[in-house]
Coordinates of C-alpha atoms in Angstrom, one line a residue:
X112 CA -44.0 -9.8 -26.8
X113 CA -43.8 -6.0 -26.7
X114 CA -42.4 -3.9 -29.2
X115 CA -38.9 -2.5 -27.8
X116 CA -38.0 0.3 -30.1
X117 CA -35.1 2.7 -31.3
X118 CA -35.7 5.7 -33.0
X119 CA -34.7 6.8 -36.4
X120 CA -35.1 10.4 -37.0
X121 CA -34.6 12.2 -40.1
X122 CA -33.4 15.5 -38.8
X123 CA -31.8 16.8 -41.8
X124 CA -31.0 20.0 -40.1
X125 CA -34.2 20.8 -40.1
X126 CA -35.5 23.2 -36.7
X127 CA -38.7 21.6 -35.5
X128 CA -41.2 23.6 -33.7
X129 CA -44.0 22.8 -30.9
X130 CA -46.8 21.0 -32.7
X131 CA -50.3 23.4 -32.3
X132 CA -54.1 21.6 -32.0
X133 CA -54.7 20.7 -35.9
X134 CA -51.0 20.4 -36.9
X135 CA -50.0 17.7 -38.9
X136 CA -46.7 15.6 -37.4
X137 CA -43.6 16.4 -39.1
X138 CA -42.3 13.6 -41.4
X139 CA -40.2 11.8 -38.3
X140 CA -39.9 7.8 -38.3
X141 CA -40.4 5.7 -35.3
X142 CA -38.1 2.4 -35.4
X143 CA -39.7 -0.5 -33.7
X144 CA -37.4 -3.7 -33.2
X145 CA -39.2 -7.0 -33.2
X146 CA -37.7 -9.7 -35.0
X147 CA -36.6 -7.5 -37.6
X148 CA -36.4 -3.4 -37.9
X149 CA -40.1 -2.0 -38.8
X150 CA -40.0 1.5 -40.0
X151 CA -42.9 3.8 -39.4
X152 CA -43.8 7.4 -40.0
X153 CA -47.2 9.2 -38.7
X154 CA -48.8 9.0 -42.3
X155 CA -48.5 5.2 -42.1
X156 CA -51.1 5.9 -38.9
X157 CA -53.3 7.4 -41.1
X158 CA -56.9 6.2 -40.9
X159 CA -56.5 5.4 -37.4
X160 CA -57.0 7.5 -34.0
X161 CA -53.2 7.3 -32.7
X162 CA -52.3 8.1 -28.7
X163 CA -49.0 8.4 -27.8
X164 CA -48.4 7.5 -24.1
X165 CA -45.5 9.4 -22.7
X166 CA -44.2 7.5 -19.7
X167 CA -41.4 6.3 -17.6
X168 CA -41.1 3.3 -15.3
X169 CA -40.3 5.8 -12.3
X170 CA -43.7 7.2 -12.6
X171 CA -46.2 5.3 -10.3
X172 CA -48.8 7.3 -11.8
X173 CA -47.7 6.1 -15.7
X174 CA -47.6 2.4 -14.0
X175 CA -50.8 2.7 -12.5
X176 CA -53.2 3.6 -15.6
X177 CA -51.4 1.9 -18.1
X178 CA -53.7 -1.6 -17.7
X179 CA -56.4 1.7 -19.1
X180 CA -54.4 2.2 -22.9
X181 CA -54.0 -1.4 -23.3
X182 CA -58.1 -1.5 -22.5
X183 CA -58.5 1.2 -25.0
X184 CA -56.7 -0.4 -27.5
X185 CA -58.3 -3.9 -27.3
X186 CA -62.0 -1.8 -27.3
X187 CA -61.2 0.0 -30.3
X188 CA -58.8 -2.1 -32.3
X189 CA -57.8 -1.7 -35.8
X190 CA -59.5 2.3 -35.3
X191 CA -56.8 3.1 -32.7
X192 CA -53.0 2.9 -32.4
X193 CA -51.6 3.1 -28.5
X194 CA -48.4 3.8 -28.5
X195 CA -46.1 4.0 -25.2
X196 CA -42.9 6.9 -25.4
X197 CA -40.4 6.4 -23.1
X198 CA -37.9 9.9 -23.6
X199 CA -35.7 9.2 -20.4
X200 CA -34.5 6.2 -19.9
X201 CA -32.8 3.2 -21.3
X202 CA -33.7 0.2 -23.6
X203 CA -32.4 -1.9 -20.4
X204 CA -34.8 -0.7 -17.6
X205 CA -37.5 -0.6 -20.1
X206 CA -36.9 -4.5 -20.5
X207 CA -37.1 -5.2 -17.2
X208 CA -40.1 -3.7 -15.9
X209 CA -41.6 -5.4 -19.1
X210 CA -40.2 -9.1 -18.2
X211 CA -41.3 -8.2 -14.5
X212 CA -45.1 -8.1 -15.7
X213 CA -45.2 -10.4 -18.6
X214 CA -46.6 -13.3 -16.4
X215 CA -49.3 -10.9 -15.5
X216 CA -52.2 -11.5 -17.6
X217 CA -54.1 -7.8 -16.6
X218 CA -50.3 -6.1 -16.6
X219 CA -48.4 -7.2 -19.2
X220 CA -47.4 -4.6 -21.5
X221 CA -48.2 -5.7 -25.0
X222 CA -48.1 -2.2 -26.4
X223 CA -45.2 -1.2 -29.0
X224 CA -43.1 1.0 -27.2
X225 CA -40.5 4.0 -28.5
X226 CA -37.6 4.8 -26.8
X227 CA -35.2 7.6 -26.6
X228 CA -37.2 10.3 -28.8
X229 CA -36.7 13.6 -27.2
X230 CA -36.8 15.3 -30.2
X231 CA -40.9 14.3 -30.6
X232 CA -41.9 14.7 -26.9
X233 CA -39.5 17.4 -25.8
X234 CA -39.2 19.4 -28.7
X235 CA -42.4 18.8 -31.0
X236 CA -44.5 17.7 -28.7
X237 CA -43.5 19.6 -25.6
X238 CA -45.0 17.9 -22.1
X239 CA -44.0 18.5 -18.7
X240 CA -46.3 15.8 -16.7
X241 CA -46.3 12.4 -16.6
X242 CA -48.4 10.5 -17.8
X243 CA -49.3 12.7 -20.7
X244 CA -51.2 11.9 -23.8
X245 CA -51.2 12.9 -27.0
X246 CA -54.0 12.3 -29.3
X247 CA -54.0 12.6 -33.2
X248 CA -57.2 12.2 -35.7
X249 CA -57.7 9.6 -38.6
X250 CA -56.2 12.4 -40.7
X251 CA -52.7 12.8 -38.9
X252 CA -54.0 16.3 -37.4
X253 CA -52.6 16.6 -33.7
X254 CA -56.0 17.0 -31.6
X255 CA -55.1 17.4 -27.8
X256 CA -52.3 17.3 -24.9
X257 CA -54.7 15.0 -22.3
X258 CA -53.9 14.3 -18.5
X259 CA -56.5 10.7 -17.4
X260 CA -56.6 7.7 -19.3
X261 CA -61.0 8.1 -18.7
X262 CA -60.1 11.3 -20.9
X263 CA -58.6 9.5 -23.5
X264 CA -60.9 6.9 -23.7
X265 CA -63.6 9.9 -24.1
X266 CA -62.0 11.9 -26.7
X267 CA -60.8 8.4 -28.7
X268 CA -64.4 7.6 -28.8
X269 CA -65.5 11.2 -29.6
X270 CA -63.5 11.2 -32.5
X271 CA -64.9 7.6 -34.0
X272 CA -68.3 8.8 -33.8
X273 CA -67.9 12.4 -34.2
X274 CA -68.9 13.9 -30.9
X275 CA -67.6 17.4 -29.8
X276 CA -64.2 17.1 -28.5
X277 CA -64.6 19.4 -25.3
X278 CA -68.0 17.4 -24.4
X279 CA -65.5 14.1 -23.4
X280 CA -63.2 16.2 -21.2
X281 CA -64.0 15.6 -17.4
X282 CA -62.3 16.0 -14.1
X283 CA -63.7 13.3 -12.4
X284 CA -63.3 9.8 -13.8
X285 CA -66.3 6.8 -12.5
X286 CA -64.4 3.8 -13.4
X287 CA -62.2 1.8 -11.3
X288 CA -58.9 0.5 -12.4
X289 CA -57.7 -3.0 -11.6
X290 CA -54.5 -3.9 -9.9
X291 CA -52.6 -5.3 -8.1
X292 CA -49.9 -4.7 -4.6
X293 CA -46.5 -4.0 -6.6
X294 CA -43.2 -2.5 -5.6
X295 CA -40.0 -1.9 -6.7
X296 CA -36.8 -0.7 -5.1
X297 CA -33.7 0.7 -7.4
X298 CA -30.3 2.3 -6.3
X299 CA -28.8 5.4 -7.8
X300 CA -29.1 8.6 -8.5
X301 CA -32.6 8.4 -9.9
X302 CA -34.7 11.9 -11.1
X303 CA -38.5 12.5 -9.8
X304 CA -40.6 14.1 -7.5
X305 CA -41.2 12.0 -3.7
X306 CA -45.0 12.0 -3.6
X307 CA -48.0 10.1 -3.1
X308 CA -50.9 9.4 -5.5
X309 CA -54.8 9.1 -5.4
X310 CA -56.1 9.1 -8.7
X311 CA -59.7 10.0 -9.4
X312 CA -60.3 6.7 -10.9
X313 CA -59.0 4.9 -6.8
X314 CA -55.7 4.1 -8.2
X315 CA -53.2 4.6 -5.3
X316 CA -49.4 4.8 -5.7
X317 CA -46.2 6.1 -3.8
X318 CA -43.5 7.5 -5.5
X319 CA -39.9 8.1 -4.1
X320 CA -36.8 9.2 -5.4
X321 CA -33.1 10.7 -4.6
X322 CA -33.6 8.9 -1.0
X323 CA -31.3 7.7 1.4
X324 CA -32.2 4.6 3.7
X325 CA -33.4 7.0 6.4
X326 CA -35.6 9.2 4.0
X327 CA -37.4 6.3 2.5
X328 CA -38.2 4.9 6.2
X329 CA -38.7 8.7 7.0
X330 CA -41.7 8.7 4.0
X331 CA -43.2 5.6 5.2
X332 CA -43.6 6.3 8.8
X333 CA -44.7 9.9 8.0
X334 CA -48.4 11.4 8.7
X335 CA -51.0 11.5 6.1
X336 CA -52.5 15.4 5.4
X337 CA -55.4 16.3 3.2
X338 CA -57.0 19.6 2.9
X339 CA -60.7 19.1 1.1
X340 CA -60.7 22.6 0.2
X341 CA -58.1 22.5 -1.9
X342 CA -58.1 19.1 -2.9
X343 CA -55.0 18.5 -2.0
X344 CA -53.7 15.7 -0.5
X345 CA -49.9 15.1 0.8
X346 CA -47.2 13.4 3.1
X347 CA -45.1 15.0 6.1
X348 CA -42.4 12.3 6.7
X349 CA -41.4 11.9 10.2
X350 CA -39.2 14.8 11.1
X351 CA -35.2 13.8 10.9
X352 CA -34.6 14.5 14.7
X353 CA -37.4 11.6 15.3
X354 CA -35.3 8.9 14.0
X355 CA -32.5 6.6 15.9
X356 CA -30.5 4.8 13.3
X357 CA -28.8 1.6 14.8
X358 CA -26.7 -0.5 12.3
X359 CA -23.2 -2.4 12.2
X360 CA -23.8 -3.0 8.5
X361 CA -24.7 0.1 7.2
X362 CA -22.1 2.7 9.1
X363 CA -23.0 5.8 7.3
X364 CA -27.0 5.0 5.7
X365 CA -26.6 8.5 3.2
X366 CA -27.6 11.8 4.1
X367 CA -30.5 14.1 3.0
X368 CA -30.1 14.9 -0.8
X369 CA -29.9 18.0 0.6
X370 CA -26.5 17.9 1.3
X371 CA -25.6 16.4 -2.0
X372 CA -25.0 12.9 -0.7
X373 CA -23.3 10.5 -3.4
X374 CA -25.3 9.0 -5.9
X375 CA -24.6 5.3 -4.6
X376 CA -26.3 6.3 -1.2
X377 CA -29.4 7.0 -2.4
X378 CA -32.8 4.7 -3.9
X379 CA -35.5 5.1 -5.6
X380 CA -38.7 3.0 -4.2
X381 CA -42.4 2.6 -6.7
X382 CA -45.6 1.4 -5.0
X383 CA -48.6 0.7 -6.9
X384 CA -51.8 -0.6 -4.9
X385 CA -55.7 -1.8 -5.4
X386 CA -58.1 1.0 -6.0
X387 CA -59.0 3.0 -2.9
X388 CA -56.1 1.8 -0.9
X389 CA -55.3 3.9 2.7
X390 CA -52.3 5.8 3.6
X391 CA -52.2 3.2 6.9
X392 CA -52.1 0.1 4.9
X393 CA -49.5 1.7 2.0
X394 CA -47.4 2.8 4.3
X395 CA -47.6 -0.3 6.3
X396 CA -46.3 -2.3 2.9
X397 CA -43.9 0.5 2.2
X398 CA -42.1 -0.2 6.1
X399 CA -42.4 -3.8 5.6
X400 CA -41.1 -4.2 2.1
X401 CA -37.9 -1.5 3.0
X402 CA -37.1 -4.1 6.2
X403 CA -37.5 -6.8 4.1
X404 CA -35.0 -5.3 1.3
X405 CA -32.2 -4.0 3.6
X406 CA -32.3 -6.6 6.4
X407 CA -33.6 -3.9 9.0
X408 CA -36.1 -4.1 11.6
X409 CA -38.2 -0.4 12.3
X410 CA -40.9 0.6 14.9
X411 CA -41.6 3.0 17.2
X412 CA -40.1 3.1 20.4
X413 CA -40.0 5.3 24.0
X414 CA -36.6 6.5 24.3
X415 CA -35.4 9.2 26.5
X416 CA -33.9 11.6 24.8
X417 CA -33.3 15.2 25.2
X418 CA -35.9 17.3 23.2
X419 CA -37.2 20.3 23.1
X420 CA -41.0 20.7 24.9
X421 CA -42.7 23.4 23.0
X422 CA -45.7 24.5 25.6
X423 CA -48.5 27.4 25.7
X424 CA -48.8 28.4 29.2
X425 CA -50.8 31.5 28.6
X426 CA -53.5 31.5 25.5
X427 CA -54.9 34.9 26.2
X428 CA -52.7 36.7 24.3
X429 CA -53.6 34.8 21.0
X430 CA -56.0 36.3 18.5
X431 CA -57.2 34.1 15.6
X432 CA -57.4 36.0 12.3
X433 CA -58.2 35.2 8.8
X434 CA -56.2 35.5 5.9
X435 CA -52.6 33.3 4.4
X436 CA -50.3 31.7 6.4
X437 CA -46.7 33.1 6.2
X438 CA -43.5 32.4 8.3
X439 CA -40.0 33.2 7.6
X440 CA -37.2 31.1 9.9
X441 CA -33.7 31.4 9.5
X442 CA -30.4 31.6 11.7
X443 CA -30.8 35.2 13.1
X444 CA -34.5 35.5 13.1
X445 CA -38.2 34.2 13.5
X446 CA -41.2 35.5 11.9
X447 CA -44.6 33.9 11.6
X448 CA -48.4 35.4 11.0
X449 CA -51.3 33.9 11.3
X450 CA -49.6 30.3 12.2
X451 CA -51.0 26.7 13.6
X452 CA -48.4 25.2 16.0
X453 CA -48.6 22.3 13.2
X454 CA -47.2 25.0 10.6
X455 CA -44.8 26.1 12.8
X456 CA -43.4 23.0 13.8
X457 CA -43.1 21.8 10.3
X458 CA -41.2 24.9 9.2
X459 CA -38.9 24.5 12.1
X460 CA -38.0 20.7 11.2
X461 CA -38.0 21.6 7.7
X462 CA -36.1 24.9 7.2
X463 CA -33.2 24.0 10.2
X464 CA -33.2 20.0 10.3
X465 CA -33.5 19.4 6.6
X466 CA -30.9 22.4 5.7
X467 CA -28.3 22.6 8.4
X468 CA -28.2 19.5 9.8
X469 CA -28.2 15.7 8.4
X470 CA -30.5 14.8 11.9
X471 CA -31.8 18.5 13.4
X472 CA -30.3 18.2 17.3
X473 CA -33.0 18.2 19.3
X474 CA -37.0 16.7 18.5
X475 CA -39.3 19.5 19.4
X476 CA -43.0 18.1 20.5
X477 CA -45.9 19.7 21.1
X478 CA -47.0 19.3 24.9
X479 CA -49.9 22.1 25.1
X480 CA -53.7 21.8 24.0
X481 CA -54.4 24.8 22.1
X482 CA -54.9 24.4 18.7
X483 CA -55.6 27.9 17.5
X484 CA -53.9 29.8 15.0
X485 CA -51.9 33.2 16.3
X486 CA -51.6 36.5 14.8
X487 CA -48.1 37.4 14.9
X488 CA -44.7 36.8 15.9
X489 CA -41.6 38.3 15.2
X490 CA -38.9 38.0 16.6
X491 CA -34.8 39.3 15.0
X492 CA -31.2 38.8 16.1
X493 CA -31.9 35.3 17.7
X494 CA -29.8 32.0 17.2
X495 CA -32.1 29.5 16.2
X496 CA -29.6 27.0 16.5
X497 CA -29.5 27.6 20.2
X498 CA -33.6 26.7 22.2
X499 CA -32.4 28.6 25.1
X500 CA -32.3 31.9 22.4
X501 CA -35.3 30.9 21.2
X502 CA -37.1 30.5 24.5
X503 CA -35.8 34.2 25.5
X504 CA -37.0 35.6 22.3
X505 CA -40.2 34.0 22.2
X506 CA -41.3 33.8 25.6
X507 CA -42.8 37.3 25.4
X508 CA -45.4 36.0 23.1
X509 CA -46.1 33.6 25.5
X510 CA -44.7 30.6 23.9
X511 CA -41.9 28.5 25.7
X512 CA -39.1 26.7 24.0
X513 CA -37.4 24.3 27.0
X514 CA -34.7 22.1 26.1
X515 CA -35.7 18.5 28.8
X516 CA -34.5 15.2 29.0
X517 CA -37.7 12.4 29.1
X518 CA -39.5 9.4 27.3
X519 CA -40.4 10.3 23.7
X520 CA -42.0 8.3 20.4
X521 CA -38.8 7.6 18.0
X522 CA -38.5 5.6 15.2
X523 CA -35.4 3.2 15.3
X524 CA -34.0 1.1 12.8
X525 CA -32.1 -1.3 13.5
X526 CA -30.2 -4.6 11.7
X527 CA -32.3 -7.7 12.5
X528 CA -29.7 -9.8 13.8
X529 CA -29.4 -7.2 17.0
X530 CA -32.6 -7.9 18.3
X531 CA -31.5 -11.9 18.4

């Protein structure tokens, strides 16, 4: 059974400080509930390499390596104390993401867990990412803030054997993690960024939060980006004016957070899956599991609808140059340099669909080949609201911006029983 712990702290008026590398912990106690209260303090952890896990059970990434510190523990054993800080969130949620893996042999959370402590991980031990580790020495010394649970395991053994510190820092991590296809879906107002994850060990996880129906489908149907060069890796969702919501049941299905919806119209959803999983098949579970759990049915379907045909009639004007993308769109003017069409079709969905509108009016789609980037254009005093303004004020740089009525890919979602 796992540790479920309050927190006792002996403020005593005393003004704590951000611990620095070789620090000793100030004289807090950590209350543990078991079958009785157990009382500990950081001296009592004294002779032992201790790791404090700071987590939440909204962070896919915390979720994902957490089979890792249990690992470490059971490798080093009475040397080591793992201990899993939650600072945000109730004794309640904690309990259930615990019951919901108990039967799980490699992802049952056996660790003693602390809850409620801001004053040790926002005030004394000051983090911003999640997971983030914090690793003391046998002598009660604070040693390092670490981000990887391969790091951990590193510097853990480092200090048992008495290896340089800096030596067991890497980047890149060899060793796969184990798991398994698990996913969760919550209502409320729930805090956290909407991402995906690829960890270096081939963990994969999805992450969404603050989401109404149609932003969670939006996320699961949207296309997969990565840029090598900057190792970066990230998720368009399907642009708003792409998406036909049918439903009987669900009249008004929340709007953008945007537009500060209500906090009972909008989810959180949590994906873990095996190493090396694929955007294709994550999302596939992601589409599946959100039908599943509101009783929809979702695909992609011609519909004709009016959109707006973005085209390239005459390339001769472009002139690919080097140097950072910038663009600047707003209701009375249009400014881009050094654009793809990509670029500027995802600052036009984002900055006027996202903002003014809960679905943007019209789908724009790209119906031209090039695929170039162009220099400059610039264009003030135009309603962007309005594609035949558009098409005057950008015409000239020999883009065209035609508002036409035919067949075009849109996601619908629609309540099962309609298609009976």
């Amino acid at each position: 059974m796992s540790l479920i712990a309050s927190v006792a702290i002996a403020i005593a008026q005393k003004k704590y400080t951000p611990i620095k590398e070789g620090d000793e912990m100030p004289s807090i106690s950590f209350t543990f509930l078991e079958s009785s209260q157990i009382s500990k303090r950081p001296i009592d952890f004294k002779g032992r390499v201790t790791v404090l896990d700071v987590w939440t059970t909204s962070c896919g990434w915390c979720i994902l390596t957490m089979p890792k510190m249990h690992d470490i523990q059971r490798k080093y054993g009475k040397e080591v104390q793992v201990i899993l800080v939650n600072d945000a969130e109730d004794q309640a949620k904690v309990e259930r993401l615990i019951a919901k893996r108990s039967n799980i042999p490699r992802l049952k959370i056996s660790l003693p867990v602390v809850l409620g402590d801001s004053l040790l991980t926002k005030v004394i031990l000051k983090h911003v990412e999640m997971p983030t580790y914090m690793v003391f020495g046998k002598d009660g010394r604070f040693v390092k803030k670490v981000f990887g649970a391969e790091n951990v395991d590193r510097i853990v053994d480092a200090l048992l054997h008495g290896k340089p510190i800096e030596d067991s820092i890497s980047v890149k991590v060899q060793t796969a993690q184990k798991a398994i296809w698990q996913s969760e879906l919550a209502s409320g107002d729930v805090n956290g960024p909407t991402n995906i994850m690829f960890t270096p060990e081939g963990g994969s996880a999805i992450s969404c939060h603050r989401s109404s129906i149609i932003d969670l489908y939006r996320f699961a149907y949207g296309e997969f980006f990565t840029r090598p060069r900057r190792e970066l890796s990230f998720v368009e969702p399907m642009p708003f004016n792409r998406v036909i919501f049918e439903s009987e049941r669900h009249g008004n299905p929340g709007k953008h957070y945007y537009n500060k919806v209500q906090s009972d119209s909008l989810y959180s959803y949590k994906m873990t899956a095996p190493p090396n999983s694929s955007w294709l098949k994550m999302s596939g579970a992601m589409a599946n599991d959100l039908d599943n759990w509101f009783g929809f049915e979702s695909r992609i379907e011609k519909r004709i609808v009016k959109y707006v045909s973005l085209t390239i009639p005459d390339t001769t004007i472009f002139k690919t140059v080097d140097g950072e993308f910038s663009g600047s769109l707003d209701e009375a003017e249009i400014c881009f340099k050094n654009f793809t069409i990509q670029q500027f079709l995802r600052n036009w969905n984002a900055s006027l669909a996202g903002e003014k509108y809960y679905m943007g009016r019209y789908p724009i789609v790209y119906e031209s080949e090039y695929k170039g980037r162009i220099k400059s254009m610039c264009a003030e005093g135009v309603d962007t609201i309005d594609p035949t303004a558009v098409d005057k004020a950008i015409s000239k740089f020999g883009i065209r911006f035609q508002l036409v009525e035919r067949p075009v890919d849109m996601l619908v979602i629609r309540d099962k029983k309609m298609l009976e």
